[in-house]
């Protein structure tokens, strides 16, 4: 009887532990993640503009390492968004939104400098949007 | 001569477009699906919604990437993308509509105007007609758009499992806040 009770307790504790872990599951942290695909900002936007559906097949929700030149940096109420130049005539870019939870060595960037970010691709909304970004140094 | 005329027409067209279109890629859209009995908040925010407003025609278009919504809980974010909106199949939610009381709205003059917008919302591969009110605040050449409305998630083929129906409401509230600037 006692054994059954102990076994039951263990099961309940394990379930609670799993539940607690899932509930407090940390947000995506790409600091040590291996990128699925590496591309430059210009190519990424051009591919999306050419064929959005095929590009989503290739990039959506994947970890992308994107290289480019900083065109604009914006701090939008605590959210840092870095636009990478693409040479697009309408001014559309690859936008990297820095992760709100991952550690960053820096969150300030200079217009014109070369950078590389790792981020998950969320798709095309005029710009190509990468979320959860961390800088690759 | 033909070339000059063409150039003139092209230039005029370009200036007209730039004078009439307003745009942002930094629109904020908040989704709140917290049911009245839920102990925790089921809400998410994106700061990268796009909006294009054709001021002279009163046409307004929104697009938001569902994967860009941030939840406080990573698990909620995962469920939202994988089980509810299925963002891998339907990455974008869009709205395309028309300001129906355009005569009451003077976007060339500073002030706050009530706009009635009616149009088509596409979410999770389903398109529905919606009508909502919004406030347009015109100031210094920029237009700030604020609106709030409800979406019945089951109308868009999004089912809320009964297990979580005490937490997640079917009747999600959407709040929009965006500042549009003249398109360059």
PDB file of C-alpha atoms in Angstrom:
ATOM      1  CA  UNK A   1       0.000   0.000   0.000  1.00  0.00           C
ATOM      2  CA  UNK A   2       2.772   2.336   1.045  1.00  0.00           C
ATOM      3  CA  UNK A   3       4.685   1.519  -2.136  1.00  0.00           C
ATOM      4  CA  UNK A   4       1.694   2.363  -4.299  1.00  0.00           C
ATOM      5  CA  UNK A   5       1.302   5.636  -2.471  1.00  0.00           C
ATOM      6  CA  UNK A   6       4.968   6.501  -2.946  1.00  0.00           C
ATOM      7  CA  UNK A   7       4.800   5.538  -6.630  1.00  0.00           C
ATOM      8  CA  UNK A   8       1.724   7.708  -7.028  1.00  0.00           C
ATOM      9  CA  UNK A   9       3.443  10.615  -5.312  1.00  0.00           C
ATOM     10  CA  UNK A  10       6.456  10.268  -7.618  1.00  0.00           C
ATOM     11  CA  UNK A  11       4.200  10.276 -10.685  1.00  0.00           C
ATOM     12  CA  UNK A  12       2.300  13.332  -9.470  1.00  0.00           C
ATOM     13  CA  UNK A  13       5.539  15.159  -8.639  1.00  0.00           C
ATOM     14  CA  UNK A  14       6.991  14.304 -12.067  1.00  0.00           C
ATOM     15  CA  UNK A  15       3.839  15.497 -13.832  1.00  0.00           C
ATOM     16  CA  UNK A  16       3.893  18.715 -11.815  1.00  0.00           C
ATOM     17  CA  UNK A  17       7.586  19.119 -12.657  1.00  0.00           C
ATOM     18  CA  UNK A  18       6.961  18.676 -16.374  1.00  0.00           C
ATOM     19  CA  UNK A  19       3.996  21.043 -16.216  1.00  0.00           C
ATOM     20  CA  UNK A  20       6.054  23.614 -14.345  1.00  0.00           C
ATOM     21  CA  UNK A  21       8.905  23.285 -16.822  1.00  0.00           C
ATOM     22  CA  UNK A  22       6.597  23.660 -19.834  1.00  0.00           C
ATOM     23  CA  UNK A  23       4.795  26.619 -18.325  1.00  0.00           C
ATOM     24  CA  UNK A  24       8.066  28.391 -17.647  1.00  0.00           C
ATOM     25  CA  UNK A  25       9.696  27.198 -20.812  1.00  0.00           C
ATOM     26  CA  UNK A  26      12.225  29.843 -21.801  1.00  0.00           C
ATOM     27  CA  UNK A  27      11.876  31.845 -24.998  1.00  0.00           C
ATOM     28  CA  UNK A  28      13.979  30.916 -28.011  1.00  0.00           C
ATOM     29  CA  UNK A  29      17.636  31.799 -27.407  1.00  0.00           C
ATOM     30  CA  UNK A  30      19.696  31.529 -30.556  1.00  0.00           C
ATOM     31  CA  UNK A  31      23.005  32.480 -28.907  1.00  0.00           C
ATOM     32  CA  UNK A  32      24.384  28.963 -29.286  1.00  0.00           C
ATOM     33  CA  UNK A  33      22.063  27.774 -32.051  1.00  0.00           C
ATOM     34  CA  UNK A  34      23.490  26.508 -35.295  1.00  0.00           C
ATOM     35  CA  UNK A  35      22.006  28.363 -38.254  1.00  0.00           C
ATOM     36  CA  UNK A  36      20.097  26.296 -40.803  1.00  0.00           C
ATOM     37  CA  UNK A  37      21.015  28.560 -43.680  1.00  0.00           C
ATOM     38  CA  UNK A  38      23.322  31.518 -44.305  1.00  0.00           C
ATOM     39  CA  UNK A  39      22.417  34.264 -46.781  1.00  0.00           C
ATOM     40  CA  UNK A  40      23.032  37.944 -47.419  1.00  0.00           C
ATOM     41  CA  UNK A  41      20.257  40.491 -46.925  1.00  0.00           C
ATOM     42  CA  UNK A  42      19.967  41.421 -50.621  1.00  0.00           C
ATOM     43  CA  UNK A  43      19.584  37.801 -51.764  1.00  0.00           C
ATOM     44  CA  UNK A  44      17.063  37.022 -49.019  1.00  0.00           C
ATOM     45  CA  UNK A  45      14.758  39.915 -49.973  1.00  0.00           C
ATOM     46  CA  UNK A  46      15.128  39.278 -53.703  1.00  0.00           C
ATOM     47  CA  UNK A  47      14.227  35.614 -53.297  1.00  0.00           C
ATOM     48  CA  UNK A  48      11.148  36.562 -51.282  1.00  0.00           C
ATOM     49  CA  UNK A  49      10.080  39.194 -53.796  1.00  0.00           C
ATOM     50  CA  UNK A  50      10.442  36.686 -56.606  1.00  0.00           C
ATOM     51  CA  UNK A  51       8.499  33.876 -54.961  1.00  0.00           C
ATOM     52  CA  UNK A  52       7.081  34.313 -51.484  1.00  0.00           C
ATOM     53  CA  UNK A  53       5.612  30.813 -51.121  1.00  0.00           C
ATOM     54  CA  UNK A  54       8.801  29.049 -52.218  1.00  0.00           C
ATOM     55  CA  UNK A  55      10.868  31.295 -49.955  1.00  0.00           C
ATOM     56  CA  UNK A  56       8.648  30.476 -46.991  1.00  0.00           C
ATOM     57  CA  UNK A  57       9.228  26.802 -47.756  1.00  0.00           C
ATOM     58  CA  UNK A  58      12.944  27.476 -47.661  1.00  0.00           C
ATOM     59  CA  UNK A  59      13.248  29.988 -44.802  1.00  0.00           C
ATOM     60  CA  UNK A  60      10.111  30.189 -42.661  1.00  0.00           C
ATOM     61  CA  UNK A  61      10.758  29.483 -38.968  1.00  0.00           C
ATOM     62  CA  UNK A  62      14.316  28.383 -39.786  1.00  0.00           C
ATOM     63  CA  UNK A  63      17.363  29.864 -38.094  1.00  0.00           C
ATOM     64  CA  UNK A  64      18.858  32.201 -40.685  1.00  0.00           C
ATOM     65  CA  UNK A  65      22.286  33.781 -40.494  1.00  0.00           C
ATOM     66  CA  UNK A  66      21.959  36.989 -42.486  1.00  0.00           C
ATOM     67  CA  UNK A  67      24.791  39.326 -43.443  1.00  0.00           C
ATOM     68  CA  UNK A  68      24.342  42.916 -44.420  1.00  0.00           C
ATOM     69  CA  UNK A  69      25.048  46.596 -43.977  1.00  0.00           C
ATOM     70  CA  UNK A  70      23.158  48.459 -41.266  1.00  0.00           C
ATOM     71  CA  UNK A  71      20.798  50.969 -42.875  1.00  0.00           C
ATOM     72  CA  UNK A  72      18.737  52.030 -39.855  1.00  0.00           C
ATOM     73  CA  UNK A  73      18.521  51.216 -36.174  1.00  0.00           C
ATOM     74  CA  UNK A  74      15.331  51.862 -34.268  1.00  0.00           C
ATOM     75  CA  UNK A  75      14.509  51.456 -30.618  1.00  0.00           C
ATOM     76  CA  UNK A  76      10.742  51.044 -30.607  1.00  0.00           C
ATOM     77  CA  UNK A  77       9.698  51.233 -26.950  1.00  0.00           C
ATOM     78  CA  UNK A  78      12.424  48.836 -25.907  1.00  0.00           C
ATOM     79  CA  UNK A  79      12.384  46.673 -29.019  1.00  0.00           C
ATOM     80  CA  UNK A  80      15.506  47.076 -31.138  1.00  0.00           C
ATOM     81  CA  UNK A  81      14.953  46.726 -34.875  1.00  0.00           C
ATOM     82  CA  UNK A  82      17.898  46.788 -37.251  1.00  0.00           C
ATOM     83  CA  UNK A  83      17.286  47.268 -40.982  1.00  0.00           C
ATOM     84  CA  UNK A  84      19.824  45.731 -43.335  1.00  0.00           C
ATOM     85  CA  UNK A  85      20.383  47.271 -46.761  1.00  0.00           C
ATOM     86  CA  UNK A  86      19.190  45.341 -49.785  1.00  0.00           C
ATOM     87  CA  UNK A  87      19.461  47.909 -52.569  1.00  0.00           C
ATOM     88  CA  UNK A  88      15.729  47.510 -53.203  1.00  0.00           C
ATOM     89  CA  UNK A  89      14.462  50.525 -55.206  1.00  0.00           C
ATOM     90  CA  UNK A  90      11.360  50.885 -52.982  1.00  0.00           C
ATOM     91  CA  UNK A  91      13.496  50.867 -49.861  1.00  0.00           C
ATOM     92  CA  UNK A  92      12.411  47.508 -48.502  1.00  0.00           C
ATOM     93  CA  UNK A  93      14.926  45.753 -46.307  1.00  0.00           C
ATOM     94  CA  UNK A  94      15.634  42.767 -44.123  1.00  0.00           C
ATOM     95  CA  UNK A  95      14.505  43.681 -40.638  1.00  0.00           C
ATOM     96  CA  UNK A  96      16.109  42.033 -37.673  1.00  0.00           C
ATOM     97  CA  UNK A  97      14.219  42.375 -34.407  1.00  0.00           C
ATOM     98  CA  UNK A  98      16.579  41.657 -31.531  1.00  0.00           C
ATOM     99  CA  UNK A  99      15.488  39.045 -29.022  1.00  0.00           C
ATOM    100  CA  UNK A 100      13.962  40.611 -25.911  1.00  0.00           C
ATOM    101  CA  UNK A 101      15.238  37.804 -23.698  1.00  0.00           C
ATOM    102  CA  UNK A 102      18.569  36.551 -25.100  1.00  0.00           C
ATOM    103  CA  UNK A 103      21.748  38.239 -23.847  1.00  0.00           C
ATOM    104  CA  UNK A 104      23.287  40.777 -26.234  1.00  0.00           C
ATOM    105  CA  UNK A 105      26.895  41.979 -26.241  1.00  0.00           C
ATOM    106  CA  UNK A 106      25.539  45.243 -27.654  1.00  0.00           C
ATOM    107  CA  UNK A 107      22.261  46.654 -28.871  1.00  0.00           C
ATOM    108  CA  UNK A 108      23.650  49.713 -30.617  1.00  0.00           C
ATOM    109  CA  UNK A 109      24.808  49.580 -34.176  1.00  0.00           C
ATOM    110  CA  UNK A 110      26.249  52.170 -36.518  1.00  0.00           C
ATOM    111  CA  UNK A 111      24.677  52.923 -39.862  1.00  0.00           C
ATOM    112  CA  UNK A 112      26.983  51.622 -42.585  1.00  0.00           C
ATOM    113  CA  UNK A 113      28.674  48.886 -40.584  1.00  0.00           C
ATOM    114  CA  UNK A 114      28.724  45.245 -41.671  1.00  0.00           C
ATOM    115  CA  UNK A 115      26.889  42.904 -39.345  1.00  0.00           C
ATOM    116  CA  UNK A 116      25.620  39.369 -39.197  1.00  0.00           C
ATOM    117  CA  UNK A 117      22.545  38.314 -37.246  1.00  0.00           C
ATOM    118  CA  UNK A 118      21.022  34.969 -36.488  1.00  0.00           C
ATOM    119  CA  UNK A 119      17.254  35.002 -36.319  1.00  0.00           C
ATOM    120  CA  UNK A 120      14.138  33.001 -37.098  1.00  0.00           C
ATOM    121  CA  UNK A 121      12.412  33.997 -40.313  1.00  0.00           C
ATOM    122  CA  UNK A 122       8.792  35.131 -39.890  1.00  0.00           C
ATOM    123  CA  UNK A 123       8.106  35.811 -43.572  1.00  0.00           C
ATOM    124  CA  UNK A 124       7.605  38.754 -45.917  1.00  0.00           C
ATOM    125  CA  UNK A 125       5.668  41.880 -44.965  1.00  0.00           C
ATOM    126  CA  UNK A 126       7.138  44.336 -47.504  1.00  0.00           C
ATOM    127  CA  UNK A 127      10.393  43.634 -45.664  1.00  0.00           C
ATOM    128  CA  UNK A 128      11.685  40.199 -44.741  1.00  0.00           C
ATOM    129  CA  UNK A 129      11.216  39.913 -40.999  1.00  0.00           C
ATOM    130  CA  UNK A 130      13.628  38.035 -38.729  1.00  0.00           C
ATOM    131  CA  UNK A 131      12.716  37.604 -35.058  1.00  0.00           C
ATOM    132  CA  UNK A 132      14.619  36.445 -31.959  1.00  0.00           C
ATOM    133  CA  UNK A 133      17.791  37.935 -33.456  1.00  0.00           C
ATOM    134  CA  UNK A 134      21.239  37.817 -31.856  1.00  0.00           C
ATOM    135  CA  UNK A 135      24.395  39.217 -33.391  1.00  0.00           C
ATOM    136  CA  UNK A 136      26.981  36.791 -34.739  1.00  0.00           C
ATOM    137  CA  UNK A 137      30.373  38.138 -33.702  1.00  0.00           C
TER     138      UNK A 137
ATOM    139  CA  UNK B   1       8.806  65.244 -77.376  1.00  0.00           C
ATOM    140  CA  UNK B   2       7.033  61.982 -76.674  1.00  0.00           C
ATOM    141  CA  UNK B   3       9.742  61.155 -74.172  1.00  0.00           C
ATOM    142  CA  UNK B   4       9.322  64.470 -72.410  1.00  0.00           C
ATOM    143  CA  UNK B   5       5.574  64.008 -72.175  1.00  0.00           C
ATOM    144  CA  UNK B   6       6.101  60.507 -70.828  1.00  0.00           C
ATOM    145  CA  UNK B   7       8.618  61.790 -68.292  1.00  0.00           C
ATOM    146  CA  UNK B   8       6.243  64.541 -67.233  1.00  0.00           C
ATOM    147  CA  UNK B   9       3.369  62.104 -66.793  1.00  0.00           C
ATOM    148  CA  UNK B  10       5.583  59.678 -64.876  1.00  0.00           C
ATOM    149  CA  UNK B  11       6.853  62.430 -62.595  1.00  0.00           C
ATOM    150  CA  UNK B  12       3.378  63.802 -61.946  1.00  0.00           C
ATOM    151  CA  UNK B  13       2.111  60.305 -61.210  1.00  0.00           C
ATOM    152  CA  UNK B  14       5.009  59.713 -58.828  1.00  0.00           C
ATOM    153  CA  UNK B  15       4.422  62.924 -56.903  1.00  0.00           C
ATOM    154  CA  UNK B  16       0.685  62.293 -56.685  1.00  0.00           C
ATOM    155  CA  UNK B  17       1.278  58.826 -55.298  1.00  0.00           C
ATOM    156  CA  UNK B  18       3.811  60.014 -52.763  1.00  0.00           C
ATOM    157  CA  UNK B  19       1.507  62.812 -51.656  1.00  0.00           C
ATOM    158  CA  UNK B  20      -1.443  60.498 -51.119  1.00  0.00           C
ATOM    159  CA  UNK B  21      -0.009  57.315 -49.667  1.00  0.00           C
ATOM    160  CA  UNK B  22       0.842  56.863 -46.041  1.00  0.00           C
ATOM    161  CA  UNK B  23       2.779  53.922 -44.738  1.00  0.00           C
ATOM    162  CA  UNK B  24       4.219  52.258 -41.686  1.00  0.00           C
ATOM    163  CA  UNK B  25       6.046  49.030 -41.052  1.00  0.00           C
ATOM    164  CA  UNK B  26       6.060  49.597 -37.278  1.00  0.00           C
ATOM    165  CA  UNK B  27       2.367  49.274 -36.481  1.00  0.00           C
ATOM    166  CA  UNK B  28       1.461  47.757 -33.140  1.00  0.00           C
ATOM    167  CA  UNK B  29      -1.215  45.096 -32.990  1.00  0.00           C
ATOM    168  CA  UNK B  30      -2.235  43.615 -29.678  1.00  0.00           C
ATOM    169  CA  UNK B  31      -4.162  40.404 -29.453  1.00  0.00           C
ATOM    170  CA  UNK B  32      -6.016  39.656 -26.245  1.00  0.00           C
ATOM    171  CA  UNK B  33      -7.751  36.307 -25.961  1.00  0.00           C
ATOM    172  CA  UNK B  34      -7.993  36.239 -22.171  1.00  0.00           C
ATOM    173  CA  UNK B  35     -11.317  34.807 -21.053  1.00  0.00           C
ATOM    174  CA  UNK B  36     -13.066  36.454 -18.104  1.00  0.00           C
ATOM    175  CA  UNK B  37     -12.358  33.392 -15.943  1.00  0.00           C
ATOM    176  CA  UNK B  38      -8.674  33.077 -16.794  1.00  0.00           C
ATOM    177  CA  UNK B  39      -6.156  33.619 -13.988  1.00  0.00           C
ATOM    178  CA  UNK B  40      -3.426  34.598 -16.470  1.00  0.00           C
ATOM    179  CA  UNK B  41      -3.398  36.948 -19.390  1.00  0.00           C
ATOM    180  CA  UNK B  42      -3.479  35.405 -22.858  1.00  0.00           C
ATOM    181  CA  UNK B  43      -2.120  38.276 -24.861  1.00  0.00           C
ATOM    182  CA  UNK B  44       0.468  39.030 -27.485  1.00  0.00           C
ATOM    183  CA  UNK B  45       1.937  42.027 -29.230  1.00  0.00           C
ATOM    184  CA  UNK B  46       3.643  42.636 -32.521  1.00  0.00           C
ATOM    185  CA  UNK B  47       5.388  45.875 -33.394  1.00  0.00           C
ATOM    186  CA  UNK B  48       5.920  45.131 -37.063  1.00  0.00           C
ATOM    187  CA  UNK B  49       2.484  45.340 -38.646  1.00  0.00           C
ATOM    188  CA  UNK B  50       2.439  47.115 -41.978  1.00  0.00           C
ATOM    189  CA  UNK B  51      -0.243  49.551 -43.019  1.00  0.00           C
ATOM    190  CA  UNK B  52      -0.763  51.433 -46.266  1.00  0.00           C
ATOM    191  CA  UNK B  53      -3.355  54.153 -46.508  1.00  0.00           C
ATOM    192  CA  UNK B  54      -4.351  55.665 -49.812  1.00  0.00           C
ATOM    193  CA  UNK B  55      -5.633  58.940 -48.427  1.00  0.00           C
ATOM    194  CA  UNK B  56      -7.524  60.189 -51.462  1.00  0.00           C
ATOM    195  CA  UNK B  57      -9.377  56.929 -52.091  1.00  0.00           C
ATOM    196  CA  UNK B  58      -9.720  56.060 -48.401  1.00  0.00           C
ATOM    197  CA  UNK B  59      -8.345  52.584 -48.951  1.00  0.00           C
ATOM    198  CA  UNK B  60      -6.473  50.995 -46.091  1.00  0.00           C
ATOM    199  CA  UNK B  61      -4.469  47.785 -46.006  1.00  0.00           C
ATOM    200  CA  UNK B  62      -2.921  45.980 -43.096  1.00  0.00           C
ATOM    201  CA  UNK B  63      -0.659  42.962 -42.919  1.00  0.00           C
ATOM    202  CA  UNK B  64       0.834  41.244 -39.938  1.00  0.00           C
ATOM    203  CA  UNK B  65       3.166  38.265 -39.723  1.00  0.00           C
ATOM    204  CA  UNK B  66       1.676  35.928 -37.149  1.00  0.00           C
ATOM    205  CA  UNK B  67       5.087  34.613 -36.164  1.00  0.00           C
ATOM    206  CA  UNK B  68       6.063  38.112 -35.042  1.00  0.00           C
ATOM    207  CA  UNK B  69       3.533  38.090 -32.168  1.00  0.00           C
ATOM    208  CA  UNK B  70       5.344  37.927 -28.843  1.00  0.00           C
ATOM    209  CA  UNK B  71       3.722  36.303 -25.830  1.00  0.00           C
ATOM    210  CA  UNK B  72       5.035  36.483 -22.298  1.00  0.00           C
ATOM    211  CA  UNK B  73       5.009  32.681 -22.107  1.00  0.00           C
ATOM    212  CA  UNK B  74       7.059  30.836 -24.724  1.00  0.00           C
ATOM    213  CA  UNK B  75       4.650  27.902 -24.487  1.00  0.00           C
ATOM    214  CA  UNK B  76       1.677  30.106 -25.385  1.00  0.00           C
ATOM    215  CA  UNK B  77       3.603  31.504 -28.343  1.00  0.00           C
ATOM    216  CA  UNK B  78       4.293  27.962 -29.531  1.00  0.00           C
ATOM    217  CA  UNK B  79       0.659  26.867 -29.153  1.00  0.00           C
ATOM    218  CA  UNK B  80      -0.553  30.023 -30.874  1.00  0.00           C
ATOM    219  CA  UNK B  81       1.632  29.367 -33.922  1.00  0.00           C
ATOM    220  CA  UNK B  82       1.350  25.598 -34.109  1.00  0.00           C
ATOM    221  CA  UNK B  83      -2.181  24.782 -32.932  1.00  0.00           C
ATOM    222  CA  UNK B  84      -4.243  27.920 -33.393  1.00  0.00           C
ATOM    223  CA  UNK B  85      -3.226  30.113 -36.331  1.00  0.00           C
ATOM    224  CA  UNK B  86      -0.944  27.506 -37.967  1.00  0.00           C
ATOM    225  CA  UNK B  87       1.486  30.204 -39.032  1.00  0.00           C
ATOM    226  CA  UNK B  88       3.582  27.778 -41.078  1.00  0.00           C
ATOM    227  CA  UNK B  89       0.603  27.311 -43.436  1.00  0.00           C
ATOM    228  CA  UNK B  90      -0.794  30.839 -43.115  1.00  0.00           C
ATOM    229  CA  UNK B  91       2.101  33.163 -42.187  1.00  0.00           C
ATOM    230  CA  UNK B  92       0.164  36.389 -42.641  1.00  0.00           C
ATOM    231  CA  UNK B  93      -3.086  37.960 -41.492  1.00  0.00           C
ATOM    232  CA  UNK B  94      -4.319  40.752 -43.729  1.00  0.00           C
ATOM    233  CA  UNK B  95      -7.044  43.337 -43.822  1.00  0.00           C
ATOM    234  CA  UNK B  96      -8.052  45.285 -46.851  1.00  0.00           C
ATOM    235  CA  UNK B  97     -10.735  47.893 -46.432  1.00  0.00           C
ATOM    236  CA  UNK B  98     -12.280  51.202 -47.210  1.00  0.00           C
ATOM    237  CA  UNK B  99     -13.041  54.240 -45.065  1.00  0.00           C
ATOM    238  CA  UNK B 100     -16.772  54.594 -45.711  1.00  0.00           C
ATOM    239  CA  UNK B 101     -17.222  58.061 -44.230  1.00  0.00           C
ATOM    240  CA  UNK B 102     -14.332  59.665 -46.093  1.00  0.00           C
ATOM    241  CA  UNK B 103     -16.262  62.905 -46.533  1.00  0.00           C
ATOM    242  CA  UNK B 104     -16.104  63.425 -42.764  1.00  0.00           C
ATOM    243  CA  UNK B 105     -12.352  62.856 -42.665  1.00  0.00           C
ATOM    244  CA  UNK B 106      -9.944  65.572 -43.770  1.00  0.00           C
ATOM    245  CA  UNK B 107      -6.504  64.041 -43.794  1.00  0.00           C
ATOM    246  CA  UNK B 108      -4.996  67.289 -45.019  1.00  0.00           C
ATOM    247  CA  UNK B 109      -6.027  69.109 -41.848  1.00  0.00           C
ATOM    248  CA  UNK B 110      -4.762  68.462 -38.316  1.00  0.00           C
ATOM    249  CA  UNK B 111      -7.378  67.002 -36.028  1.00  0.00           C
ATOM    250  CA  UNK B 112      -8.956  63.789 -34.782  1.00  0.00           C
ATOM    251  CA  UNK B 113     -11.510  62.068 -36.950  1.00  0.00           C
ATOM    252  CA  UNK B 114     -13.716  59.069 -36.411  1.00  0.00           C
ATOM    253  CA  UNK B 115     -13.398  56.693 -39.336  1.00  0.00           C
ATOM    254  CA  UNK B 116     -15.699  53.832 -40.173  1.00  0.00           C
ATOM    255  CA  UNK B 117     -13.783  51.133 -41.970  1.00  0.00           C
ATOM    256  CA  UNK B 118     -15.300  48.169 -43.708  1.00  0.00           C
ATOM    257  CA  UNK B 119     -13.397  45.452 -45.484  1.00  0.00           C
ATOM    258  CA  UNK B 120     -12.092  41.941 -45.632  1.00  0.00           C
ATOM    259  CA  UNK B 121     -10.069  40.246 -42.928  1.00  0.00           C
ATOM    260  CA  UNK B 122      -8.069  37.181 -43.856  1.00  0.00           C
ATOM    261  CA  UNK B 123      -6.773  34.975 -41.080  1.00  0.00           C
ATOM    262  CA  UNK B 124      -5.952  31.268 -41.037  1.00  0.00           C
ATOM    263  CA  UNK B 125      -6.919  31.040 -44.709  1.00  0.00           C
ATOM    264  CA  UNK B 126     -10.462  32.321 -44.100  1.00  0.00           C
ATOM    265  CA  UNK B 127     -11.726  35.690 -45.350  1.00  0.00           C
ATOM    266  CA  UNK B 128     -14.584  37.498 -43.603  1.00  0.00           C
ATOM    267  CA  UNK B 129     -16.187  40.912 -43.898  1.00  0.00           C
ATOM    268  CA  UNK B 130     -15.707  43.165 -40.915  1.00  0.00           C
ATOM    269  CA  UNK B 131     -16.633  46.727 -40.051  1.00  0.00           C
ATOM    270  CA  UNK B 132     -15.018  48.716 -37.298  1.00  0.00           C
ATOM    271  CA  UNK B 133     -14.596  52.222 -36.000  1.00  0.00           C
ATOM    272  CA  UNK B 134     -11.229  53.821 -35.613  1.00  0.00           C
ATOM    273  CA  UNK B 135      -9.723  57.132 -34.677  1.00  0.00           C
ATOM    274  CA  UNK B 136      -7.468  58.960 -37.096  1.00  0.00           C
ATOM    275  CA  UNK B 137      -5.330  61.635 -35.544  1.00  0.00           C
ATOM    276  CA  UNK B 138      -3.731  63.894 -38.108  1.00  0.00           C
ATOM    277  CA  UNK B 139      -0.820  65.925 -36.822  1.00  0.00           C
ATOM    278  CA  UNK B 140       2.162  67.436 -38.593  1.00  0.00           C
ATOM    279  CA  UNK B 141       1.735  65.375 -41.746  1.00  0.00           C
ATOM    280  CA  UNK B 142       1.497  62.070 -39.864  1.00  0.00           C
ATOM    281  CA  UNK B 143      -1.623  60.021 -39.264  1.00  0.00           C
ATOM    282  CA  UNK B 144      -2.025  58.019 -36.090  1.00  0.00           C
ATOM    283  CA  UNK B 145      -4.521  55.184 -36.368  1.00  0.00           C
ATOM    284  CA  UNK B 146      -6.171  53.661 -33.307  1.00  0.00           C
ATOM    285  CA  UNK B 147      -8.803  50.982 -33.526  1.00  0.00           C
ATOM    286  CA  UNK B 148     -10.176  48.098 -31.521  1.00  0.00           C
ATOM    287  CA  UNK B 149     -12.464  45.293 -32.557  1.00  0.00           C
ATOM    288  CA  UNK B 150     -13.318  41.689 -31.852  1.00  0.00           C
ATOM    289  CA  UNK B 151     -12.676  38.624 -33.950  1.00  0.00           C
ATOM    290  CA  UNK B 152     -14.651  35.438 -33.380  1.00  0.00           C
ATOM    291  CA  UNK B 153     -11.846  32.912 -33.755  1.00  0.00           C
ATOM    292  CA  UNK B 154     -14.137  29.983 -34.744  1.00  0.00           C
ATOM    293  CA  UNK B 155     -15.312  32.102 -37.719  1.00  0.00           C
ATOM    294  CA  UNK B 156     -11.750  31.779 -39.002  1.00  0.00           C
ATOM    295  CA  UNK B 157     -11.579  28.038 -38.471  1.00  0.00           C
ATOM    296  CA  UNK B 158      -9.610  28.426 -35.237  1.00  0.00           C
ATOM    297  CA  UNK B 159     -11.038  26.122 -32.609  1.00  0.00           C
ATOM    298  CA  UNK B 160     -10.394  26.615 -28.917  1.00  0.00           C
ATOM    299  CA  UNK B 161     -10.092  23.191 -27.258  1.00  0.00           C
ATOM    300  CA  UNK B 162     -12.615  22.780 -24.421  1.00  0.00           C
ATOM    301  CA  UNK B 163      -9.713  22.012 -22.072  1.00  0.00           C
ATOM    302  CA  UNK B 164      -8.561  25.645 -22.240  1.00  0.00           C
ATOM    303  CA  UNK B 165     -11.906  27.318 -22.945  1.00  0.00           C
ATOM    304  CA  UNK B 166     -11.953  28.716 -19.403  1.00  0.00           C
ATOM    305  CA  UNK B 167      -8.716  30.578 -20.228  1.00  0.00           C
ATOM    306  CA  UNK B 168      -8.817  31.357 -23.942  1.00  0.00           C
ATOM    307  CA  UNK B 169     -11.840  33.193 -25.247  1.00  0.00           C
ATOM    308  CA  UNK B 170     -13.277  32.606 -28.710  1.00  0.00           C
ATOM    309  CA  UNK B 171     -13.922  36.301 -28.958  1.00  0.00           C
ATOM    310  CA  UNK B 172     -10.420  37.749 -29.298  1.00  0.00           C
ATOM    311  CA  UNK B 173      -9.930  41.491 -28.932  1.00  0.00           C
ATOM    312  CA  UNK B 174      -7.607  43.242 -31.340  1.00  0.00           C
ATOM    313  CA  UNK B 175      -6.107  46.646 -30.617  1.00  0.00           C
ATOM    314  CA  UNK B 176      -4.290  48.629 -33.252  1.00  0.00           C
ATOM    315  CA  UNK B 177      -1.966  51.571 -32.845  1.00  0.00           C
ATOM    316  CA  UNK B 178       0.078  52.818 -35.762  1.00  0.00           C
ATOM    317  CA  UNK B 179       1.577  56.075 -36.925  1.00  0.00           C
ATOM    318  CA  UNK B 180       1.619  56.418 -40.690  1.00  0.00           C
ATOM    319  CA  UNK B 181       4.020  58.682 -42.512  1.00  0.00           C
ATOM    320  CA  UNK B 182       3.866  59.940 -46.087  1.00  0.00           C
ATOM    321  CA  UNK B 183       5.367  57.326 -48.366  1.00  0.00           C
ATOM    322  CA  UNK B 184       8.697  58.367 -49.803  1.00  0.00           C
TER     323      UNK B 184
END
